[in-house]
Amino acid sequence: MNLGIKSIFLVAKSEYVKWLRNPRFLLVIAASVPVHELIVRPMIRAAGEMGQPLNMFETSIAVANSGFALLLFPLIYLVLIAPFPTADENMLYYIARMGRRNWVLGEMLFQFLSAVSYCIIIIGVTVAQTANISFLENGWSIPVMDYDKMGSMAGIHMGTLIPPNLFYQMPPYKALFLSYLLLEFFLFLSSMIFLLGCLCGKKLLSLFIVVSQIALGCGLFVTRSAFMWALPFSHSVLSIHYQKYFRKYVFSPWLSLALLCMVLLFVGVMAYRKVQKVSIDMIGGDII
């Protein structure tokens, strides 16, 4: 069957609507509680102590560069994406009508849209918590730049939330864009690996591979081991791409983006070719 743009979008739309209705989204709300306590609340307290507002997106930037948040949110995304591709009594008819190629491309489009939407949700949840004490200009706030110079009695270290690697290197809007661009492509890659595992009949194995590289990557990121660049996880963390004071890369974020795209292309081609040979019975189904 020939490729059909309409069929691809219909598949993506159908899966996306089911994804948005997933009751597991309550996990995102649950995850926002520890993130609030460890990241958002300290930033609000620092701003209160100095009597100065935060930039609207600084908490979102802090979340996208936190080892804890980057361990928690990708794992929740995997839980949300685990039931897809969906398998029901109409699946055989649906794939036969759309065509296997259109179906798998629609699944890829759905995964891309879900990753983008998930990042927007993270930004929205964090922005909502500080909107009343924030400004929108493209400049770092005084609490982020100068709070640590005060020697806080509350034990808050702003440099661990938004490190100098970021605010000495670029304005906040650029940091927001690059942080979530890298995170979005990392989430997309994780879901694509899971899709390939579904097509190969290795759902549990693919999930184990993705979860393991997230956990290991987070550990290497925290210890700043040189081996961290061997895993996709580290390429999703913007702050470690820059030196602390000098305007030089440790590893170019654009190169990280290119590498993630190359791996995505490789996995996508494998999935596209595999769908022509796989048994329909092996596709779909939830494992979590």
PDB file of C-alpha atoms in Angstrom:
ATOM      1  CA  MET A   1       0.000   0.000   0.000  1.00  0.00           C
ATOM      2  CA  ASN A   2       1.254   3.480  -0.873  1.00  0.00           C
ATOM      3  CA  LEU A   3       2.139   6.019   1.768  1.00  0.00           C
ATOM      4  CA  GLY A   4      -0.798   8.262   2.674  1.00  0.00           C
ATOM      5  CA  ILE A   5      -0.388  11.454   4.684  1.00  0.00           C
ATOM      6  CA  LYS A   6      -4.031  11.336   5.749  1.00  0.00           C
ATOM      7  CA  SER A   7      -3.713   7.755   7.012  1.00  0.00           C
ATOM      8  CA  ILE A   8      -0.536   8.595   8.938  1.00  0.00           C
ATOM      9  CA  PHE A   9      -2.228  11.540  10.646  1.00  0.00           C
ATOM     10  CA  LEU A  10      -5.337   9.474  11.429  1.00  0.00           C
ATOM     11  CA  VAL A  11      -3.216   6.845  13.190  1.00  0.00           C
ATOM     12  CA  ALA A  12      -1.303   9.523  15.109  1.00  0.00           C
ATOM     13  CA  LYS A  13      -4.508  11.333  16.074  1.00  0.00           C
ATOM     14  CA  SER A  14      -6.183   8.161  17.302  1.00  0.00           C
ATOM     15  CA  GLU A  15      -3.228   7.197  19.500  1.00  0.00           C
ATOM     16  CA  TYR A  16      -2.703  10.745  20.744  1.00  0.00           C
ATOM     17  CA  VAL A  17      -6.314  11.083  21.900  1.00  0.00           C
ATOM     18  CA  LYS A  18      -6.041   7.771  23.781  1.00  0.00           C
ATOM     19  CA  TRP A  19      -2.755   8.939  25.310  1.00  0.00           C
ATOM     20  CA  LEU A  20      -4.256  12.198  26.575  1.00  0.00           C
ATOM     21  CA  ARG A  21      -7.066  10.249  28.228  1.00  0.00           C
ATOM     22  CA  ASN A  22      -4.600   8.011  30.057  1.00  0.00           C
ATOM     23  CA  PRO A  23      -5.402   8.112  33.812  1.00  0.00           C
ATOM     24  CA  ARG A  24      -1.701   7.539  34.476  1.00  0.00           C
ATOM     25  CA  PHE A  25      -1.216  11.265  33.931  1.00  0.00           C
ATOM     26  CA  LEU A  26      -1.944  11.519  37.647  1.00  0.00           C
ATOM     27  CA  LEU A  27       1.662  10.357  38.074  1.00  0.00           C
ATOM     28  CA  VAL A  28       2.835  13.683  36.647  1.00  0.00           C
ATOM     29  CA  ILE A  29       0.923  15.485  39.394  1.00  0.00           C
ATOM     30  CA  ALA A  30       2.371  13.125  41.990  1.00  0.00           C
ATOM     31  CA  ALA A  31       5.892  13.723  40.653  1.00  0.00           C
ATOM     32  CA  SER A  32       5.431  17.485  40.874  1.00  0.00           C
ATOM     33  CA  VAL A  33       5.311  17.225  44.682  1.00  0.00           C
ATOM     34  CA  PRO A  34       8.959  16.150  45.260  1.00  0.00           C
ATOM     35  CA  VAL A  35      10.072  18.386  42.391  1.00  0.00           C
ATOM     36  CA  HIS A  36       8.334  21.308  44.094  1.00  0.00           C
ATOM     37  CA  GLU A  37      10.025  20.554  47.412  1.00  0.00           C
ATOM     38  CA  LEU A  38      13.514  20.012  46.007  1.00  0.00           C
ATOM     39  CA  ILE A  39      13.622  22.603  43.203  1.00  0.00           C
ATOM     40  CA  VAL A  40      10.707  25.031  42.994  1.00  0.00           C
ATOM     41  CA  ARG A  41      10.221  25.782  46.676  1.00  0.00           C
ATOM     42  CA  PRO A  42      13.903  26.601  47.376  1.00  0.00           C
ATOM     43  CA  MET A  43      13.901  29.019  44.437  1.00  0.00           C
ATOM     44  CA  ILE A  44      10.729  30.689  45.738  1.00  0.00           C
ATOM     45  CA  ARG A  45      12.280  31.007  49.205  1.00  0.00           C
ATOM     46  CA  ALA A  46      15.472  32.492  47.761  1.00  0.00           C
ATOM     47  CA  ALA A  47      13.456  35.044  45.821  1.00  0.00           C
ATOM     48  CA  GLY A  48      11.497  35.879  48.970  1.00  0.00           C
ATOM     49  CA  GLU A  49      14.639  36.381  51.036  1.00  0.00           C
ATOM     50  CA  MET A  50      16.053  38.788  48.475  1.00  0.00           C
ATOM     51  CA  GLY A  51      12.736  40.478  47.753  1.00  0.00           C
ATOM     52  CA  GLN A  52      13.319  39.993  44.039  1.00  0.00           C
ATOM     53  CA  PRO A  53      11.242  38.200  41.356  1.00  0.00           C
ATOM     54  CA  LEU A  54      12.315  35.158  39.383  1.00  0.00           C
ATOM     55  CA  ASN A  55      12.317  34.841  35.628  1.00  0.00           C
ATOM     56  CA  MET A  56       9.107  33.076  34.555  1.00  0.00           C
ATOM     57  CA  PHE A  57      10.972  30.067  33.132  1.00  0.00           C
ATOM     58  CA  GLU A  58      13.851  29.641  35.582  1.00  0.00           C
ATOM     59  CA  THR A  59      12.122  26.862  37.508  1.00  0.00           C
ATOM     60  CA  SER A  60      11.467  25.020  34.225  1.00  0.00           C
ATOM     61  CA  ILE A  61      15.137  25.376  33.286  1.00  0.00           C
ATOM     62  CA  ALA A  62      16.175  24.095  36.713  1.00  0.00           C
ATOM     63  CA  VAL A  63      13.935  21.036  36.344  1.00  0.00           C
ATOM     64  CA  ALA A  64      15.318  20.231  32.873  1.00  0.00           C
ATOM     65  CA  ASN A  65      18.877  20.285  34.276  1.00  0.00           C
ATOM     66  CA  SER A  66      18.268  18.425  37.541  1.00  0.00           C
ATOM     67  CA  GLY A  67      19.536  14.862  37.854  1.00  0.00           C
ATOM     68  CA  PHE A  68      16.602  13.936  40.105  1.00  0.00           C
ATOM     69  CA  ALA A  69      13.949  15.400  37.791  1.00  0.00           C
ATOM     70  CA  LEU A  70      15.587  13.885  34.716  1.00  0.00           C
ATOM     71  CA  LEU A  71      15.458  10.483  36.376  1.00  0.00           C
ATOM     72  CA  LEU A  72      11.850  10.863  37.494  1.00  0.00           C
ATOM     73  CA  PHE A  73      10.105  12.460  34.513  1.00  0.00           C
ATOM     74  CA  PRO A  74      11.498  10.182  31.747  1.00  0.00           C
ATOM     75  CA  LEU A  75      10.506   7.117  33.798  1.00  0.00           C
ATOM     76  CA  ILE A  76       6.972   8.483  34.137  1.00  0.00           C
ATOM     77  CA  TYR A  77       6.911   9.150  30.389  1.00  0.00           C
ATOM     78  CA  LEU A  78       7.792   5.489  29.791  1.00  0.00           C
ATOM     79  CA  VAL A  79       4.883   4.464  32.018  1.00  0.00           C
ATOM     80  CA  LEU A  80       2.581   6.712  29.966  1.00  0.00           C
ATOM     81  CA  ILE A  81       3.857   5.366  26.652  1.00  0.00           C
ATOM     82  CA  ALA A  82       3.943   1.687  27.708  1.00  0.00           C
ATOM     83  CA  PRO A  83       0.379   0.850  26.538  1.00  0.00           C
ATOM     84  CA  PHE A  84       1.243   1.973  22.995  1.00  0.00           C
ATOM     85  CA  PRO A  85       0.934   0.773  20.296  1.00  0.00           C
ATOM     86  CA  THR A  86      -2.562  -0.014  21.536  1.00  0.00           C
ATOM     87  CA  ALA A  87      -3.913  -3.489  20.937  1.00  0.00           C
ATOM     88  CA  ASP A  88      -7.651  -4.107  20.765  1.00  0.00           C
ATOM     89  CA  GLU A  89     -10.146  -6.174  18.791  1.00  0.00           C
ATOM     90  CA  ASN A  90     -10.080  -3.688  15.889  1.00  0.00           C
ATOM     91  CA  MET A  91      -6.311  -3.581  15.536  1.00  0.00           C
ATOM     92  CA  LEU A  92      -6.054  -6.189  12.754  1.00  0.00           C
ATOM     93  CA  TYR A  93      -8.695  -4.414  10.676  1.00  0.00           C
ATOM     94  CA  TYR A  94      -7.174  -1.016  11.453  1.00  0.00           C
ATOM     95  CA  ILE A  95      -3.674  -1.947  10.278  1.00  0.00           C
ATOM     96  CA  ALA A  96      -5.043  -3.744   7.203  1.00  0.00           C
ATOM     97  CA  ARG A  97      -7.051  -0.662   6.247  1.00  0.00           C
ATOM     98  CA  MET A  98      -4.285   1.890   6.846  1.00  0.00           C
ATOM     99  CA  GLY A  99      -1.393  -0.222   5.636  1.00  0.00           C
ATOM    100  CA  ARG A 100       1.552  -1.297   7.751  1.00  0.00           C
ATOM    101  CA  ARG A 101       3.852   1.469   6.584  1.00  0.00           C
ATOM    102  CA  ASN A 102       1.271   4.181   7.201  1.00  0.00           C
ATOM    103  CA  TRP A 103       0.499   2.641  10.580  1.00  0.00           C
ATOM    104  CA  VAL A 104       4.099   2.583  11.822  1.00  0.00           C
ATOM    105  CA  LEU A 105       4.768   6.118  10.553  1.00  0.00           C
ATOM    106  CA  GLY A 106       1.609   7.235  12.340  1.00  0.00           C
ATOM    107  CA  GLU A 107       2.899   5.616  15.536  1.00  0.00           C
ATOM    108  CA  MET A 108       6.200   7.487  15.145  1.00  0.00           C
ATOM    109  CA  LEU A 109       4.385  10.773  14.620  1.00  0.00           C
ATOM    110  CA  PHE A 110       2.267  10.095  17.700  1.00  0.00           C
ATOM    111  CA  GLN A 111       5.385   9.422  19.785  1.00  0.00           C
ATOM    112  CA  PHE A 112       6.983  12.652  18.610  1.00  0.00           C
ATOM    113  CA  LEU A 113       3.837  14.625  19.484  1.00  0.00           C
ATOM    114  CA  SER A 114       3.543  12.915  22.861  1.00  0.00           C
ATOM    115  CA  ALA A 115       7.156  13.798  23.732  1.00  0.00           C
ATOM    116  CA  VAL A 116       6.602  17.439  22.729  1.00  0.00           C
ATOM    117  CA  SER A 117       3.356  17.584  24.723  1.00  0.00           C
ATOM    118  CA  TYR A 118       4.995  16.006  27.752  1.00  0.00           C
ATOM    119  CA  CYS A 119       7.727  18.666  27.767  1.00  0.00           C
ATOM    120  CA  ILE A 120       5.083  21.396  27.464  1.00  0.00           C
ATOM    121  CA  ILE A 121       3.236  19.879  30.432  1.00  0.00           C
ATOM    122  CA  ILE A 122       6.427  19.933  32.540  1.00  0.00           C
ATOM    123  CA  ILE A 123       7.001  23.581  31.637  1.00  0.00           C
ATOM    124  CA  GLY A 124       3.378  24.450  32.377  1.00  0.00           C
ATOM    125  CA  VAL A 125       3.379  22.721  35.783  1.00  0.00           C
ATOM    126  CA  THR A 126       6.550  24.525  36.899  1.00  0.00           C
ATOM    127  CA  VAL A 127       5.619  27.937  35.469  1.00  0.00           C
ATOM    128  CA  ALA A 128       2.223  27.837  37.204  1.00  0.00           C
ATOM    129  CA  GLN A 129       3.902  27.549  40.608  1.00  0.00           C
ATOM    130  CA  THR A 130       5.899  30.779  40.286  1.00  0.00           C
ATOM    131  CA  ALA A 131       3.812  32.877  37.888  1.00  0.00           C
ATOM    132  CA  ASN A 132       2.808  35.336  40.606  1.00  0.00           C
ATOM    133  CA  ILE A 133       6.422  36.219  41.518  1.00  0.00           C
ATOM    134  CA  SER A 134       7.954  36.196  38.032  1.00  0.00           C
ATOM    135  CA  PHE A 135       8.811  38.476  35.128  1.00  0.00           C
ATOM    136  CA  LEU A 136       8.983  37.670  31.404  1.00  0.00           C
ATOM    137  CA  GLU A 137      12.030  39.576  30.164  1.00  0.00           C
ATOM    138  CA  ASN A 138      14.846  37.550  28.647  1.00  0.00           C
ATOM    139  CA  GLY A 139      17.268  37.987  31.514  1.00  0.00           C
ATOM    140  CA  TRP A 140      18.309  35.956  34.547  1.00  0.00           C
ATOM    141  CA  SER A 141      16.878  37.024  37.877  1.00  0.00           C
ATOM    142  CA  ILE A 142      18.900  38.522  40.713  1.00  0.00           C
ATOM    143  CA  PRO A 143      18.214  35.488  42.988  1.00  0.00           C
ATOM    144  CA  VAL A 144      19.723  33.148  40.399  1.00  0.00           C
ATOM    145  CA  MET A 145      22.739  35.358  39.748  1.00  0.00           C
ATOM    146  CA  ASP A 146      23.543  36.640  43.236  1.00  0.00           C
ATOM    147  CA  TYR A 147      21.775  34.586  45.901  1.00  0.00           C
ATOM    148  CA  ASP A 148      24.737  32.323  46.710  1.00  0.00           C
ATOM    149  CA  LYS A 149      26.883  35.402  47.392  1.00  0.00           C
ATOM    150  CA  MET A 150      24.703  36.162  50.437  1.00  0.00           C
ATOM    151  CA  GLY A 151      25.591  32.944  52.227  1.00  0.00           C
ATOM    152  CA  SER A 152      22.031  31.781  52.951  1.00  0.00           C
ATOM    153  CA  MET A 153      21.197  30.469  56.404  1.00  0.00           C
ATOM    154  CA  ALA A 154      18.456  28.260  54.899  1.00  0.00           C
ATOM    155  CA  GLY A 155      20.905  25.906  53.216  1.00  0.00           C
ATOM    156  CA  ILE A 156      19.753  26.845  49.713  1.00  0.00           C
ATOM    157  CA  HIS A 157      22.415  26.670  47.017  1.00  0.00           C
ATOM    158  CA  MET A 158      21.092  28.291  43.880  1.00  0.00           C
ATOM    159  CA  GLY A 159      24.165  27.200  41.918  1.00  0.00           C
ATOM    160  CA  THR A 160      23.072  23.570  42.229  1.00  0.00           C
ATOM    161  CA  LEU A 161      19.618  24.404  40.844  1.00  0.00           C
ATOM    162  CA  ILE A 162      20.691  26.624  37.950  1.00  0.00           C
ATOM    163  CA  PRO A 163      24.464  26.275  37.620  1.00  0.00           C
ATOM    164  CA  PRO A 164      26.764  29.017  36.342  1.00  0.00           C
ATOM    165  CA  ASN A 165      27.334  26.774  33.324  1.00  0.00           C
ATOM    166  CA  LEU A 166      24.012  28.154  32.106  1.00  0.00           C
ATOM    167  CA  PHE A 167      23.624  31.737  33.271  1.00  0.00           C
ATOM    168  CA  TYR A 168      27.196  32.697  32.337  1.00  0.00           C
ATOM    169  CA  GLN A 169      26.771  31.190  28.877  1.00  0.00           C
ATOM    170  CA  MET A 170      23.361  32.224  27.538  1.00  0.00           C
ATOM    171  CA  PRO A 171      20.106  34.087  28.278  1.00  0.00           C
ATOM    172  CA  PRO A 172      17.242  32.135  29.888  1.00  0.00           C
ATOM    173  CA  TYR A 173      15.054  31.835  26.787  1.00  0.00           C
ATOM    174  CA  LYS A 174      17.864  30.124  24.897  1.00  0.00           C
ATOM    175  CA  ALA A 175      18.538  27.874  27.900  1.00  0.00           C
ATOM    176  CA  LEU A 176      14.833  26.953  28.029  1.00  0.00           C
ATOM    177  CA  PHE A 177      14.693  26.189  24.311  1.00  0.00           C
ATOM    178  CA  LEU A 178      17.860  24.064  24.222  1.00  0.00           C
ATOM    179  CA  SER A 179      17.078  22.261  27.493  1.00  0.00           C
ATOM    180  CA  TYR A 180      13.686  21.060  26.341  1.00  0.00           C
ATOM    181  CA  LEU A 181      14.757  20.446  22.753  1.00  0.00           C
ATOM    182  CA  LEU A 182      17.380  17.977  23.993  1.00  0.00           C
ATOM    183  CA  LEU A 183      14.940  16.454  26.493  1.00  0.00           C
ATOM    184  CA  GLU A 184      12.221  16.085  23.847  1.00  0.00           C
ATOM    185  CA  PHE A 185      14.509  14.222  21.457  1.00  0.00           C
ATOM    186  CA  PHE A 186      15.733  12.008  24.289  1.00  0.00           C
ATOM    187  CA  LEU A 187      12.151  11.085  25.220  1.00  0.00           C
ATOM    188  CA  PHE A 188      11.342  10.507  21.552  1.00  0.00           C
ATOM    189  CA  LEU A 189      14.350   8.195  21.225  1.00  0.00           C
ATOM    190  CA  SER A 190      13.312   6.259  24.333  1.00  0.00           C
ATOM    191  CA  SER A 191       9.805   5.707  22.961  1.00  0.00           C
ATOM    192  CA  MET A 192      11.171   4.723  19.551  1.00  0.00           C
ATOM    193  CA  ILE A 193      13.390   2.061  21.114  1.00  0.00           C
ATOM    194  CA  PHE A 194      10.321   0.718  22.890  1.00  0.00           C
ATOM    195  CA  LEU A 195       8.357   0.716  19.605  1.00  0.00           C
ATOM    196  CA  LEU A 196      11.130  -1.262  17.917  1.00  0.00           C
ATOM    197  CA  GLY A 197      11.087  -3.687  20.839  1.00  0.00           C
ATOM    198  CA  CYS A 198       7.330  -4.161  20.389  1.00  0.00           C
ATOM    199  CA  LEU A 199       7.799  -4.950  16.695  1.00  0.00           C
ATOM    200  CA  CYS A 200      10.536  -7.465  17.538  1.00  0.00           C
ATOM    201  CA  GLY A 201       8.485  -9.136  20.259  1.00  0.00           C
ATOM    202  CA  LYS A 202      10.931  -7.888  22.911  1.00  0.00           C
ATOM    203  CA  LYS A 203       8.799  -5.421  24.861  1.00  0.00           C
ATOM    204  CA  LEU A 204      10.219  -6.196  28.288  1.00  0.00           C
ATOM    205  CA  LEU A 205      13.791  -6.263  26.992  1.00  0.00           C
ATOM    206  CA  SER A 206      13.440  -2.907  25.256  1.00  0.00           C
ATOM    207  CA  LEU A 207      11.873  -1.378  28.368  1.00  0.00           C
ATOM    208  CA  PHE A 208      14.707  -2.782  30.489  1.00  0.00           C
ATOM    209  CA  ILE A 209      17.294  -1.314  28.101  1.00  0.00           C
ATOM    210  CA  VAL A 210      15.717   2.146  28.181  1.00  0.00           C
ATOM    211  CA  VAL A 211      15.226   2.198  31.962  1.00  0.00           C
ATOM    212  CA  SER A 212      18.757   0.898  32.557  1.00  0.00           C
ATOM    213  CA  GLN A 213      20.397   3.558  30.406  1.00  0.00           C
ATOM    214  CA  ILE A 214      18.350   6.271  32.143  1.00  0.00           C
ATOM    215  CA  ALA A 215      19.384   5.021  35.607  1.00  0.00           C
ATOM    216  CA  LEU A 216      23.021   4.482  34.626  1.00  0.00           C
ATOM    217  CA  GLY A 217      23.159   7.755  32.722  1.00  0.00           C
ATOM    218  CA  CYS A 218      21.787   9.625  35.742  1.00  0.00           C
ATOM    219  CA  GLY A 219      24.436   8.055  37.963  1.00  0.00           C
ATOM    220  CA  LEU A 220      27.255   8.950  35.583  1.00  0.00           C
ATOM    221  CA  PHE A 221      25.821  12.470  35.244  1.00  0.00           C
ATOM    222  CA  VAL A 222      25.860  12.985  39.018  1.00  0.00           C
ATOM    223  CA  THR A 223      29.461  11.757  39.306  1.00  0.00           C
ATOM    224  CA  ARG A 224      30.475  13.663  36.134  1.00  0.00           C
ATOM    225  CA  SER A 225      32.206  10.567  34.804  1.00  0.00           C
ATOM    226  CA  ALA A 226      33.746  10.856  31.335  1.00  0.00           C
ATOM    227  CA  PHE A 227      31.787   7.727  30.375  1.00  0.00           C
ATOM    228  CA  MET A 228      28.520   9.652  30.644  1.00  0.00           C
ATOM    229  CA  TRP A 229      28.851  10.826  27.033  1.00  0.00           C
ATOM    230  CA  ALA A 230      28.522   7.209  25.883  1.00  0.00           C
ATOM    231  CA  LEU A 231      24.828   7.208  26.877  1.00  0.00           C
ATOM    232  CA  PRO A 232      21.962   9.218  25.365  1.00  0.00           C
ATOM    233  CA  PHE A 233      20.878  10.450  28.808  1.00  0.00           C
ATOM    234  CA  SER A 234      23.841  12.800  29.264  1.00  0.00           C
ATOM    235  CA  HIS A 235      23.235  14.366  25.865  1.00  0.00           C
ATOM    236  CA  SER A 236      19.823  15.502  27.132  1.00  0.00           C
ATOM    237  CA  VAL A 237      21.271  17.624  29.983  1.00  0.00           C
ATOM    238  CA  LEU A 238      22.164  21.085  28.701  1.00  0.00           C
ATOM    239  CA  SER A 239      24.166  22.387  31.674  1.00  0.00           C
ATOM    240  CA  ILE A 240      26.947  19.797  31.432  1.00  0.00           C
ATOM    241  CA  HIS A 241      27.661  20.782  27.835  1.00  0.00           C
ATOM    242  CA  TYR A 242      29.382  23.995  28.934  1.00  0.00           C
ATOM    243  CA  GLN A 243      32.381  24.954  31.009  1.00  0.00           C
ATOM    244  CA  LYS A 244      31.627  26.845  34.201  1.00  0.00           C
ATOM    245  CA  TYR A 245      33.114  30.223  33.348  1.00  0.00           C
ATOM    246  CA  PHE A 246      34.638  30.124  29.871  1.00  0.00           C
ATOM    247  CA  ARG A 247      32.466  30.347  26.778  1.00  0.00           C
ATOM    248  CA  LYS A 248      33.635  26.964  25.557  1.00  0.00           C
ATOM    249  CA  TYR A 249      31.878  23.671  25.077  1.00  0.00           C
ATOM    250  CA  VAL A 250      32.645  20.571  27.045  1.00  0.00           C
ATOM    251  CA  PHE A 251      30.502  18.902  24.392  1.00  0.00           C
ATOM    252  CA  SER A 252      28.511  20.886  21.851  1.00  0.00           C
ATOM    253  CA  PRO A 253      24.730  20.670  22.461  1.00  0.00           C
ATOM    254  CA  TRP A 254      24.224  20.875  18.699  1.00  0.00           C
ATOM    255  CA  LEU A 255      26.447  17.823  18.285  1.00  0.00           C
ATOM    256  CA  SER A 256      24.403  16.057  20.974  1.00  0.00           C
ATOM    257  CA  LEU A 257      21.239  16.931  19.070  1.00  0.00           C
ATOM    258  CA  ALA A 258      22.776  15.627  15.841  1.00  0.00           C
ATOM    259  CA  LEU A 259      23.794  12.369  17.533  1.00  0.00           C
ATOM    260  CA  LEU A 260      20.313  11.874  18.990  1.00  0.00           C
ATOM    261  CA  CYS A 261      18.820  12.486  15.535  1.00  0.00           C
ATOM    262  CA  MET A 262      21.195   9.979  13.937  1.00  0.00           C
ATOM    263  CA  VAL A 263      20.269   7.279  16.455  1.00  0.00           C
ATOM    264  CA  LEU A 264      16.594   8.165  15.995  1.00  0.00           C
ATOM    265  CA  LEU A 265      16.940   7.790  12.238  1.00  0.00           C
ATOM    266  CA  PHE A 266      18.635   4.419  12.645  1.00  0.00           C
ATOM    267  CA  VAL A 267      15.969   3.103  15.034  1.00  0.00           C
ATOM    268  CA  GLY A 268      13.203   4.539  12.837  1.00  0.00           C
ATOM    269  CA  VAL A 269      14.530   2.817   9.708  1.00  0.00           C
ATOM    270  CA  MET A 270      14.798  -0.484  11.582  1.00  0.00           C
ATOM    271  CA  ALA A 271      11.201  -0.170  12.809  1.00  0.00           C
ATOM    272  CA  TYR A 272       9.955   0.818   9.345  1.00  0.00           C
ATOM    273  CA  ARG A 273      11.589  -2.249   7.795  1.00  0.00           C
ATOM    274  CA  LYS A 274      10.571  -4.594  10.588  1.00  0.00           C
ATOM    275  CA  VAL A 275       6.861  -3.751  10.375  1.00  0.00           C
ATOM    276  CA  GLN A 276       6.711  -5.372   6.927  1.00  0.00           C
ATOM    277  CA  LYS A 277       7.598  -8.779   8.359  1.00  0.00           C
ATOM    278  CA  VAL A 278       6.235  -8.838  11.895  1.00  0.00           C
ATOM    279  CA  SER A 279       3.171 -10.813  12.929  1.00  0.00           C
ATOM    280  CA  ILE A 280       0.267  -8.574  13.943  1.00  0.00           C
ATOM    281  CA  ASP A 281      -0.145 -10.635  17.119  1.00  0.00           C
ATOM    282  CA  MET A 282       3.248  -9.409  18.341  1.00  0.00           C
ATOM    283  CA  ILE A 283       2.301  -5.740  18.124  1.00  0.00           C
ATOM    284  CA  GLY A 284       0.817  -3.743  20.961  1.00  0.00           C
ATOM    285  CA  GLY A 285      -0.184  -4.547  24.471  1.00  0.00           C
ATOM    286  CA  ASP A 286       0.622  -3.064  27.860  1.00  0.00           C
ATOM    287  CA  ILE A 287       3.432  -4.356  30.065  1.00  0.00           C
ATOM    288  CA  ILE A 288       3.172  -1.973  33.033  1.00  0.00           C
TER     289      ILE A 288
END
